[in-house]
Amino acid sequence: KGDIQVKSVIAQGAKPVGGVYRILKGSESTINAIVLDEEATALTTDTAEVEDDDDKDDDENKDDKGDGKKAEKARLMAAYAKAVVPKPVLAEANFLMRTLSDDDQAFMRRALLIGVEKPGNSRQLPNDLTRLAKGEGHGYTVQQVASAGMKDGSVTLPLGSVDVEKGTRMRFFVREGEWARKEVDAIWVGYKKKRLGETMAGKPFSPTGAFLFSTLDRGVKLFGGKGGFESNTMTTFNPTIPSLSGFYSNGFFGKADETIASSQLIAYGSGSGYVVFGSKSNRPIYSPLAAAAAEEEAATRRAEDEEETGETVADQEKRQALLKTASSFASEKAPRDERGELVLKRREVQSGRALTVSTVEWSVADKSAAPTSVLEGFMWEKETEVDRFRERVPLSNLVSQWKLSLANPSAPKPRDWIGPVTRAGQGKKFVLIPECKRTEPNKGSLRKRYDIAKLTKEWTLAGAPAVSVNCDAILFGGTLEDITKARDGTNAAALDSEDAMDGVEIPPVLASDLLLYPYQLYKLRLAGADAVNLIAGALNKKDLLYLSKIANFVKMQVLISITTIAQLETIKELQEGSFVAVVVSNRELEDFSTDETGEQALSILKSDSMASFLEKHDVPVFVEGGIGVIERENEDGSASNQQYMKMLQDAGAFGAIVGAGLAQQNASLESLSI
């Protein structure tokens, strides 16, 4: 009445030998006299010859010697057998044994196996392997003779194992490894056919577990070769079963045939019992195999996503955690100074509460402070990242590597970044600098497949005067290797075009990152950067001056990114020549969102502060953030990206750095040009 249903199958491991007999005399478990069933014997012989034909073809020419003698012996034995007269069982077994191989004779001398036909089998095909492969079960219940009557030649099977009736068929059996292998395969072929029939009939069976009970005379002793033949066969035919258990034993109880309702339990001293169970209602059951497969599939999908986007799961989680900071402080504005600039605190390295134990003083961390803005959290993460780099490679070692690279002809040499860009803007042309960027903080991955080599090649052949690479790993999913890939990609593209006599100039590389320490500048130079972009909103005047001097010292040009007029006033006080360009950004540093109207950059460009700044610093001004995405209305009433860029140019912008616009719109530099 429960929800469990069980399917059981028995493997007897017994090969039939000789003909098929009918019992003429016997009672209970004793068989006294038998007679040959010529029709059944002929049918069994014909079937066996067809099945063994392929196996015998390979051995036809191996045992020619002595075949005549064996054939004559077999003929005499067959002639005796066909004498349709009642015979005692032992007498028939004695004569049959003489026709068998040496191995089968040796087994028959040790143990006499007799199989009695199961009820309802009289009209079935006598061949057992064919029956098993059809899912019809064994035709005979095989038992070892328990005792024999030496006077009358009768045999007695284990008490209760069979109920001998006149006219029932019987056969002699021996145990043989090759036959046992075929039997196991046929059993599971038949099992699968039965289950398929049940499924088609609307009664599907979903196995959730299996048992294998095997007697001690099986295993390697019977099958030979490596161990685990039966269990491997079970799992081969039932790959979805999550659990297979079992053990060896001296014997087991099992039903001879699950297809017969009245089939009784029989004790088997030799053989294997296969038990498969499942839920009648097909309720879902936990499967370690399915769970492992699901996890493997999920890992494969994550790996594919990471390969396509270039962003790992850890990077995504870190970026989302930082952005969550902004939403958690949505009700409170980040603290700002009198100029409206964000108040930023550096990471607390030695925060904690002193705790003294004996002579040892420990520092126990108190509740850590939370960043008040995305920029502040960004800075803390960047400081932690740099500390980890320093632990592996100290600054002194990094400086030594940089000095060695100066004398290494194969190391990337610094190139002029602003020169090609300035030449590209001659004739009042609005210059577009394409940017390699994996992700946007508030939008996630920008491209399904982030292939820097392909992108830089495309942009180089399109005539880009320079490229920008966002190599920040925290918010933008970049790496230092992206710098090297971009430099190699532009070099390769320029060389290819040179072969075609196109005369394409190799575009220099601008590295965009949150730069706080000189350590980062040395790493970028070694990676192949030609210029760097400093974020004025994250650095005070002193830090801007210091980092720009170090960058110029290692032969990298400096661009400074601003988001407010107050930051523009700060960089105005820097020494002339300390930076080569200014980047006006549409980004809000408090939550790293982008001003989708584009007014932030326009207002800065049109301000009196910008005019005053340009009087002192004669440098080109670029715009970044939303370029290629932000649209403005044309004279005809339509909206376009180009109209916004025209407005920027009219306001004094020399060009723009385009990242998300190229990725999201699947646009080219040519399609965005004005």
XYZ file of C-alpha atoms in Angstrom:
674
model
C 0.000 0.000 0.000
C 3.033 2.230 0.184
C 4.632 4.340 -2.517
C 7.509 1.951 -3.258
C 7.419 -0.490 -6.145
C 10.070 -3.143 -6.684
C 11.285 -4.916 -9.801
C 13.432 -8.014 -9.254
C 15.373 -10.242 -11.639
C 17.366 -13.403 -10.966
C 20.578 -14.440 -12.751
C 21.148 -18.193 -12.363
C 24.444 -18.403 -14.250
C 23.561 -21.898 -15.491
C 24.084 -23.057 -19.082
C 21.735 -25.742 -20.416
C 23.414 -28.868 -21.837
C 21.910 -31.815 -23.690
C 18.334 -32.067 -24.825
C 14.972 -31.159 -23.354
C 13.251 -33.885 -21.321
C 9.810 -34.488 -19.924
C 9.234 -35.953 -16.484
C 7.377 -39.256 -16.686
C 7.492 -40.208 -13.053
C 8.066 -38.232 -9.888
C 6.453 -36.581 -6.910
C 7.035 -33.569 -4.655
C 10.750 -32.752 -5.160
C 11.850 -36.134 -6.522
C 12.243 -37.025 -10.213
C 12.351 -40.764 -11.013
C 12.156 -41.163 -14.802
C 12.441 -38.850 -17.818
C 12.048 -39.112 -21.587
C 13.482 -36.979 -24.399
C 11.169 -34.311 -25.881
C 12.323 -34.500 -29.485
C 10.355 -31.483 -30.756
C 11.576 -29.148 -28.011
C 15.128 -30.479 -28.325
C 15.203 -29.823 -32.073
C 13.841 -26.305 -31.586
C 16.388 -25.556 -28.871
C 19.261 -26.938 -30.945
C 18.291 -24.890 -34.017
C 18.060 -21.708 -31.992
C 21.382 -22.317 -30.285
C 23.079 -22.950 -33.626
C 21.856 -19.601 -34.969
C 23.032 -17.748 -31.840
C 26.455 -19.381 -31.754
C 27.120 -19.186 -35.482
C 29.230 -16.012 -35.240
C 31.270 -17.362 -32.322
C 32.063 -20.600 -34.117
C 33.194 -18.957 -37.365
C 36.439 -17.797 -35.746
C 37.286 -21.272 -34.470
C 36.366 -23.390 -37.503
C 39.927 -24.110 -38.528
C 41.508 -24.445 -35.085
C 40.486 -27.937 -34.007
C 40.291 -29.984 -37.206
C 42.360 -32.769 -35.675
C 40.202 -35.232 -33.822
C 36.919 -33.746 -35.103
C 35.962 -37.027 -36.686
C 36.352 -38.941 -33.451
C 34.337 -36.367 -31.513
C 31.609 -36.339 -34.152
C 31.268 -40.101 -33.991
C 31.064 -39.997 -30.211
C 28.395 -37.316 -30.374
C 26.440 -39.337 -32.944
C 26.377 -42.401 -30.698
C 25.283 -40.393 -27.690
C 22.589 -38.676 -29.732
C 21.360 -42.044 -31.012
C 21.019 -43.262 -27.442
C 19.214 -40.117 -26.413
C 16.739 -40.403 -29.256
C 15.685 -43.836 -28.144
C 12.380 -42.616 -26.788
C 12.231 -44.821 -23.747
C 11.935 -43.828 -20.106
C 15.298 -43.515 -18.382
C 16.396 -42.868 -14.807
C 17.692 -39.348 -14.318
C 21.168 -40.418 -13.174
C 21.555 -42.796 -16.109
C 20.704 -40.046 -18.594
C 23.058 -37.635 -16.812
C 25.868 -40.206 -16.958
C 25.562 -40.658 -20.716
C 25.086 -36.926 -21.339
C 28.238 -36.107 -19.399
C 30.333 -38.080 -21.878
C 29.323 -35.706 -24.700
C 30.435 -32.567 -22.865
C 33.714 -30.668 -22.834
C 36.305 -31.430 -20.211
C 35.386 -28.351 -18.170
C 31.670 -29.125 -18.250
C 32.334 -32.775 -17.360
C 34.446 -31.679 -14.396
C 31.659 -29.415 -13.156
C 28.987 -32.086 -13.621
C 31.026 -34.545 -11.540
C 31.151 -32.010 -8.697
C 27.527 -30.891 -8.818
C 24.450 -31.982 -10.755
C 22.196 -29.075 -11.726
C 18.652 -29.677 -12.928
C 16.237 -27.064 -14.127
C 12.508 -27.676 -13.969
C 10.274 -25.723 -16.305
C 8.299 -22.965 -14.635
C 4.483 -23.020 -14.734
C 2.939 -21.496 -17.871
C 6.099 -22.040 -19.936
C 5.045 -25.081 -21.971
C 4.167 -23.081 -25.079
C 7.117 -20.700 -24.854
C 10.375 -20.895 -26.755
C 12.682 -23.168 -24.746
C 15.860 -21.142 -25.371
C 16.618 -19.151 -22.203
C 18.741 -16.338 -23.689
C 16.061 -15.488 -26.228
C 13.421 -15.429 -23.503
C 15.548 -13.241 -21.254
C 16.247 -10.736 -24.039
C 12.490 -10.439 -24.602
C 11.906 -9.762 -20.926
C 10.059 -13.061 -20.381
C 12.314 -14.367 -17.607
C 13.960 -17.765 -17.256
C 12.230 -20.816 -18.638
C 13.649 -23.116 -15.955
C 14.217 -22.869 -12.234
C 17.681 -24.349 -11.733
C 18.544 -26.162 -8.504
C 21.397 -28.359 -7.388
C 20.451 -31.987 -6.687
C 20.223 -32.461 -2.929
C 20.286 -36.289 -2.949
C 20.141 -39.205 -5.380
C 18.795 -42.756 -5.275
C 21.611 -45.044 -6.334
C 19.239 -48.014 -6.814
C 16.559 -46.435 -9.003
C 18.608 -43.490 -10.423
C 16.210 -40.860 -9.082
C 17.219 -37.404 -7.920
C 15.725 -35.148 -5.241
C 15.863 -31.370 -5.409
C 15.835 -29.107 -2.307
C 12.593 -29.566 -0.422
C 9.971 -26.990 -1.473
C 11.985 -25.638 -4.398
C 9.735 -27.322 -7.012
C 6.554 -29.350 -7.173
C 7.234 -32.155 -9.651
C 4.366 -32.926 -12.012
C 4.193 -35.502 -14.784
C 4.787 -33.996 -18.242
C 6.813 -31.030 -16.958
C 9.958 -30.266 -18.945
C 13.420 -30.381 -17.402
C 17.029 -29.934 -18.504
C 20.536 -30.486 -17.202
C 22.728 -27.438 -16.537
C 26.348 -26.547 -15.844
C 27.937 -23.282 -14.715
C 30.132 -21.542 -17.285
C 31.524 -18.010 -17.264
C 30.928 -16.990 -20.867
C 27.329 -18.176 -20.733
C 26.833 -16.320 -17.462
C 28.037 -13.091 -19.106
C 25.560 -13.531 -21.959
C 22.807 -14.236 -19.460
C 23.458 -11.008 -17.516
C 23.422 -8.949 -20.725
C 20.219 -10.655 -21.920
C 18.530 -10.065 -18.550
C 19.088 -6.309 -18.710
C 18.129 -6.068 -22.367
C 14.839 -7.733 -21.458
C 14.439 -5.514 -18.418
C 14.773 -2.372 -20.545
C 12.234 -3.732 -23.066
C 9.704 -4.383 -20.310
C 10.155 -0.937 -18.823
C 9.766 0.618 -22.283
C 6.523 -1.293 -22.770
C 5.241 -0.043 -19.416
C 6.108 3.535 -20.353
C 4.269 3.261 -23.671
C 1.287 1.820 -21.786
C 1.203 4.897 -19.557
C 2.758 3.221 -16.521
C 6.314 4.550 -16.417
C 8.763 3.259 -13.828
C 11.464 5.639 -12.620
C 14.146 3.770 -10.647
C 15.627 5.568 -7.683
C 17.868 2.849 -6.270
C 19.087 -0.694 -6.800
C 20.523 -3.661 -4.897
C 22.784 -6.443 -6.121
C 22.996 -9.630 -4.042
C 25.532 -12.086 -5.449
C 26.670 -15.453 -4.127
C 30.293 -16.171 -3.325
C 30.869 -18.416 -6.360
C 30.275 -15.556 -8.799
C 32.304 -12.388 -9.386
C 35.789 -12.856 -10.815
C 35.634 -16.600 -10.055
C 32.848 -17.048 -12.598
C 33.163 -14.173 -15.054
C 36.962 -13.797 -15.070
C 38.664 -10.578 -16.057
C 38.318 -7.492 -13.879
C 35.900 -7.318 -10.994
C 32.604 -5.446 -11.058
C 31.135 -7.022 -14.194
C 27.586 -7.255 -12.860
C 27.503 -3.858 -11.167
C 28.979 -2.213 -14.269
C 26.346 -3.872 -16.445
C 23.586 -2.665 -14.127
C 24.780 0.924 -14.267
C 25.293 0.734 -18.041
C 21.663 -0.255 -18.597
C 20.396 2.039 -15.812
C 22.542 5.187 -16.033
C 20.023 7.320 -14.128
C 19.953 5.199 -10.974
C 21.481 7.415 -8.284
C 22.418 4.617 -5.881
C 23.589 1.016 -6.280
C 24.377 -1.083 -3.216
C 24.765 -4.755 -2.367
C 27.027 -7.475 -1.040
C 28.192 -11.056 -1.514
C 26.439 -13.798 0.441
C 26.057 -17.565 0.797
C 22.627 -17.330 -0.790
C 19.516 -15.192 -1.216
C 15.767 -15.479 -1.562
C 14.020 -14.283 -4.672
C 11.080 -14.797 -6.966
C 11.836 -16.971 -9.938
C 9.662 -14.799 -12.205
C 8.115 -11.420 -11.406
C 5.719 -11.851 -14.342
C 3.884 -14.680 -12.544
C 1.769 -13.489 -9.639
C 1.841 -16.886 -7.952
C 5.609 -17.241 -8.259
C 6.978 -18.177 -4.853
C 10.146 -17.156 -3.097
C 12.985 -19.595 -3.678
C 16.295 -19.934 -1.861
C 19.202 -19.645 -4.286
C 22.586 -21.017 -3.239
C 24.200 -19.772 -6.452
C 23.277 -16.810 -8.580
C 22.600 -13.088 -8.343
C 19.525 -11.164 -7.352
C 18.961 -7.771 -8.958
C 16.447 -5.508 -7.212
C 15.401 -2.138 -8.628
C 12.960 0.044 -6.715
C 11.257 3.348 -7.267
C 8.255 5.493 -6.428
C 4.791 4.549 -7.657
C 3.812 8.185 -7.792
C 7.126 9.172 -9.420
C 7.871 11.618 -6.633
C 11.174 13.489 -7.107
C 13.970 11.912 -5.102
C 17.330 13.490 -4.449
C 20.005 12.108 -6.709
C 23.670 12.813 -5.920
C 24.465 11.989 -9.539
C 21.872 14.430 -10.855
C 22.970 17.058 -8.349
C 26.598 16.634 -9.412
C 25.578 16.817 -13.068
C 23.545 19.965 -12.407
C 26.462 21.564 -10.570
C 28.818 20.610 -13.390
C 26.415 22.095 -15.925
C 26.115 25.275 -13.865
C 29.907 25.478 -13.590
C 30.183 25.006 -17.344
C 27.673 27.814 -17.931
C 29.571 30.065 -15.517
C 32.824 29.280 -17.295
C 31.217 30.032 -20.667
C 29.795 33.290 -19.333
C 33.164 34.236 -17.892
C 34.846 33.399 -21.182
C 32.329 35.481 -23.122
C 32.201 38.463 -20.783
C 35.654 38.156 -19.230
C 34.124 38.776 -15.793
C 34.311 36.132 -13.075
C 31.580 35.437 -10.536
C 33.801 36.871 -7.796
C 34.197 40.092 -9.787
C 30.435 40.356 -10.236
C 29.807 39.829 -6.525
C 32.399 42.440 -5.584
C 30.940 44.999 -7.991
C 27.390 44.345 -6.791
C 28.484 44.683 -3.160
C 29.969 48.085 -3.881
C 26.895 49.263 -5.746
C 24.722 48.023 -2.890
C 26.517 50.575 -0.756
C 24.940 53.374 -2.785
C 21.417 51.966 -2.437
C 21.862 51.446 1.317
C 22.669 55.156 1.690
C 19.939 56.310 -0.673
C 18.065 58.004 2.172
C 21.228 59.827 3.279
C 23.379 61.835 0.971
C 27.086 61.176 1.116
C 28.965 63.811 3.138
C 30.354 66.677 1.070
C 32.605 69.628 1.765
C 31.832 73.312 1.288
C 32.616 73.037 -2.447
C 30.166 70.178 -2.883
C 32.891 67.553 -3.305
C 32.591 64.118 -1.712
C 34.313 63.743 1.645
C 36.480 60.656 1.274
C 38.212 58.697 4.010
C 40.994 56.260 3.382
C 40.679 52.669 4.546
C 41.272 52.111 8.271
C 44.167 49.682 8.329
C 44.783 49.501 12.069
C 41.229 49.731 13.377
C 40.502 47.455 16.299
C 40.388 47.078 20.049
C 43.522 46.167 21.999
C 43.264 42.958 24.045
C 46.080 41.798 26.337
C 46.494 38.101 27.192
C 49.396 37.492 29.570
C 52.370 39.175 27.912
C 50.836 39.144 24.417
C 48.734 42.011 23.107
C 46.202 41.242 20.398
C 44.149 43.534 18.189
C 40.508 42.469 17.959
C 38.635 43.987 15.034
C 35.637 46.060 15.935
C 32.692 46.595 13.646
C 34.180 47.837 10.390
C 33.157 51.207 9.033
C 30.974 51.241 5.926
C 31.802 53.439 2.930
C 29.509 56.424 2.442
C 29.665 56.331 -1.353
C 30.565 53.999 -4.161
C 33.735 55.991 -4.819
C 34.857 55.616 -1.206
C 34.191 51.874 -1.274
C 35.966 51.711 -4.640
C 39.017 53.374 -3.087
C 39.054 50.995 -0.119
C 38.891 47.964 -2.409
C 41.630 49.408 -4.605
C 43.862 49.995 -1.576
C 43.346 46.364 -0.516
C 44.137 45.199 -4.043
C 47.396 47.176 -4.130
C 48.386 45.840 -0.693
C 48.042 42.303 -1.996
C 50.203 43.137 -4.993
C 52.845 44.629 -2.712
C 52.938 41.477 -0.594
C 53.891 39.460 -3.652
C 56.119 42.020 -5.367
C 57.467 44.929 -3.263
C 57.764 48.381 -4.826
C 61.568 48.176 -4.876
C 61.396 45.014 -6.993
C 58.878 46.641 -9.309
C 61.139 49.663 -9.808
C 64.045 47.320 -10.599
C 61.922 45.558 -13.211
C 61.065 48.883 -14.790
C 64.756 49.875 -14.956
C 65.636 46.548 -16.567
C 62.843 47.018 -19.126
C 64.504 50.234 -20.311
C 67.490 48.235 -21.511
C 65.416 45.323 -22.830
C 64.782 45.759 -26.571
C 61.801 43.388 -26.462
C 60.019 45.291 -23.656
C 57.243 47.720 -24.714
C 58.602 51.218 -25.141
C 56.583 54.325 -24.234
C 54.840 56.051 -27.144
C 53.433 59.516 -27.604
C 49.698 59.356 -26.890
C 48.585 62.939 -27.384
C 50.503 63.477 -30.650
C 48.468 61.127 -32.890
C 45.256 62.268 -31.198
C 46.031 65.945 -31.858
C 46.893 65.259 -35.484
C 43.627 63.353 -35.908
C 41.689 66.435 -34.767
C 43.179 68.791 -37.334
C 40.579 70.622 -39.350
C 38.193 70.817 -36.387
C 37.411 67.117 -36.600
C 35.734 65.622 -33.523
C 38.086 62.820 -32.392
C 36.662 59.525 -31.091
C 38.826 57.351 -28.833
C 37.405 53.816 -28.569
C 37.577 52.217 -25.114
C 37.919 48.541 -24.193
C 35.569 47.989 -21.280
C 34.134 44.700 -20.042
C 31.387 45.960 -17.755
C 29.554 49.055 -16.569
C 28.976 49.275 -12.797
C 25.217 49.765 -13.069
C 24.621 47.745 -16.238
C 26.836 44.672 -16.018
C 28.511 43.059 -19.000
C 28.584 45.138 -22.175
C 29.466 42.409 -24.642
C 28.607 38.724 -24.949
C 32.201 38.020 -25.881
C 34.951 40.390 -24.821
C 37.752 39.857 -27.334
C 40.295 42.672 -26.935
C 42.481 41.516 -29.815
C 39.518 41.546 -32.199
C 38.259 44.913 -30.984
C 41.622 46.680 -31.166
C 42.303 45.246 -34.609
C 38.954 46.521 -35.838
C 39.545 49.978 -34.373
C 43.127 50.194 -35.643
C 42.052 49.374 -39.199
C 39.221 51.918 -38.831
C 41.818 54.602 -38.173
C 41.494 55.142 -34.410
C 44.317 57.532 -33.384
C 44.513 55.930 -29.917
C 42.691 53.412 -27.741
C 41.659 53.455 -24.109
C 41.608 50.341 -21.920
C 39.746 50.216 -18.615
C 41.860 47.779 -16.619
C 40.080 48.096 -13.269
C 39.000 44.688 -11.945
C 36.638 45.891 -9.220
C 33.909 47.852 -11.016
C 34.780 47.437 -14.682
C 35.975 43.824 -14.873
C 39.358 44.607 -16.390
C 42.851 43.240 -15.800
C 46.416 44.398 -16.324
C 46.690 41.793 -19.069
C 44.106 43.777 -21.026
C 46.716 46.506 -21.503
C 49.182 44.042 -22.966
C 46.521 42.414 -25.173
C 45.422 45.794 -26.506
C 49.011 46.842 -27.290
C 49.751 43.515 -28.997
C 46.470 43.702 -30.904
C 47.116 47.178 -32.268
C 50.683 46.236 -33.228
C 49.509 43.115 -35.069
C 46.748 45.010 -36.893
C 49.120 47.766 -37.979
C 51.642 45.234 -39.274
C 48.953 43.427 -41.259
C 47.777 46.664 -42.805
C 51.349 47.674 -43.554
C 51.712 44.508 -45.618
C 48.704 45.723 -47.555
C 50.437 49.129 -47.903
C 47.644 50.883 -46.053
C 50.024 52.881 -43.918
C 48.001 52.584 -40.694
C 49.612 54.206 -37.619
C 49.862 52.109 -34.452
C 47.517 53.714 -31.903
C 48.999 54.243 -28.399
C 47.207 52.884 -25.314
C 45.585 54.898 -22.501
C 45.152 52.985 -19.227
C 42.060 53.903 -17.241
C 41.961 52.859 -13.576
C 41.496 54.285 -10.082
C 45.096 55.280 -9.430
C 46.075 56.004 -5.841
C 49.717 54.907 -5.548
C 52.947 55.120 -7.591
C 53.058 51.323 -7.358
C 50.146 51.174 -9.823
C 51.918 53.462 -12.279
C 54.965 51.197 -12.468
C 52.753 48.156 -13.074
C 50.890 49.920 -15.875
C 54.120 50.996 -17.564
C 55.477 47.437 -17.435
C 52.185 46.209 -18.910
C 52.638 48.547 -21.879
C 50.521 51.629 -21.124
C 51.513 54.845 -22.894
C 49.273 57.184 -20.894
C 47.180 57.078 -17.721
C 43.957 58.726 -16.590
C 43.839 60.189 -13.062
C 40.457 60.724 -11.374
C 40.477 64.184 -9.809
C 37.474 63.382 -7.603
C 39.466 60.702 -5.752
C 42.704 62.657 -5.295
C 43.616 65.912 -3.620
C 45.874 68.492 -5.222
C 48.999 67.112 -3.571
C 48.301 63.540 -4.763
C 47.518 64.729 -8.278
C 50.829 66.563 -8.467
C 52.785 63.644 -7.012
C 51.254 60.949 -9.230
C 51.559 63.081 -12.379
C 55.274 63.582 -11.663
C 55.833 59.835 -11.204
C 53.887 59.078 -14.389
C 55.951 61.574 -16.379
C 59.115 60.133 -14.822
C 58.304 56.653 -16.192
C 57.478 58.219 -19.580
C 53.685 57.981 -19.416
C 51.524 60.949 -20.370
C 48.762 62.016 -17.984
C 45.087 62.764 -18.578
C 42.932 63.992 -15.704
C 39.248 63.156 -15.436
C 36.841 65.614 -13.754
C 33.130 65.522 -12.924
C 32.613 68.964 -11.342
C 33.737 72.572 -11.770
C 35.384 72.388 -8.331
C 37.665 69.624 -9.606
C 38.435 71.737 -12.677
C 39.518 74.587 -10.388
C 41.797 72.190 -8.512
C 43.656 70.905 -11.575
C 43.928 74.465 -12.880
C 46.486 75.096 -10.147
C 48.733 72.260 -11.320
C 51.942 73.031 -13.113
C 51.699 73.548 -16.852
C 52.779 70.497 -18.822
C 52.045 68.070 -15.978
C 49.099 66.656 -17.966
C 48.318 66.536 -21.674
C 44.502 66.474 -21.708
C 41.388 66.812 -19.577
C 38.448 64.392 -19.633
C 35.063 65.794 -18.610
C 32.902 62.922 -17.349
C 29.139 62.493 -17.217
C 29.565 60.078 -14.297
C 28.309 60.773 -10.758
C 31.018 59.508 -8.409
C 28.680 59.065 -5.452
C 26.934 56.061 -7.040
C 28.890 55.745 -10.334
C 25.746 56.273 -12.385
C 25.865 58.142 -15.685
C 23.985 61.359 -16.381
C 21.776 60.127 -19.211
C 20.892 63.674 -20.232
C 24.508 64.617 -20.853
C 23.996 68.026 -19.224
C 26.761 67.473 -16.686
C 29.516 67.566 -19.303
C 27.853 70.353 -21.305
C 27.524 72.616 -18.266
C 31.210 72.181 -17.395
C 32.308 72.821 -20.989
C 30.251 76.021 -21.177
C 31.340 77.333 -17.770
C 33.541 80.371 -17.202
C 35.848 78.116 -15.188
C 36.586 76.075 -18.312
C 37.399 79.204 -20.283
C 39.709 80.369 -17.511
C 41.288 76.939 -17.315
C 42.039 76.811 -21.043
C 43.724 80.185 -20.875
C 46.357 78.672 -18.579
C 46.464 75.088 -19.867
C 46.333 74.775 -23.624
C 45.248 71.122 -23.686
C 42.479 69.295 -25.559
C 39.281 68.512 -23.659
C 37.552 65.139 -24.073
C 34.170 63.943 -22.839
C 33.328 60.481 -21.587
C 30.198 58.782 -20.260
C 27.174 58.045 -22.435
C 28.870 58.944 -25.703
C 27.092 57.018 -28.446
C 24.130 56.412 -26.120
C 22.870 59.902 -25.227
C 20.722 61.398 -27.971
C 19.629 64.928 -28.728
C 16.978 66.259 -31.081
C 17.970 67.290 -34.591
C 16.479 70.184 -36.540
C 14.078 67.810 -38.318
C 12.702 66.540 -35.000
C 14.565 63.224 -34.991
C 17.038 62.275 -32.279
C 20.595 61.042 -32.771
C 23.852 60.408 -30.934
C 25.697 62.577 -33.433
C 23.628 65.622 -32.467
C 24.783 65.349 -28.858
C 28.388 65.053 -30.012
C 27.937 68.169 -32.177
C 26.696 70.017 -29.105
C 29.808 68.890 -27.214
C 32.036 70.046 -30.053
C 30.307 73.400 -30.204
C 30.827 73.742 -26.447
C 34.577 73.267 -26.911
C 35.152 69.505 -26.692
C 38.040 68.240 -28.804
C 36.782 64.666 -28.833
C 35.246 61.882 -26.777
C 36.141 58.511 -25.277
C 33.537 55.965 -26.385
C 33.027 52.702 -24.457
C 29.456 51.571 -23.791
C 28.201 53.368 -26.901
C 30.278 51.151 -29.182
C 29.311 47.989 -27.301
C 25.597 48.469 -26.655
C 24.678 49.910 -30.018
C 26.961 47.446 -31.832
C 28.229 50.535 -33.589
C 31.442 51.256 -35.413
C 33.659 54.323 -35.165
C 32.590 55.340 -38.638
C 28.882 55.194 -37.786
C 29.383 57.436 -34.726
C 31.651 59.976 -36.399
C 30.387 63.467 -37.097
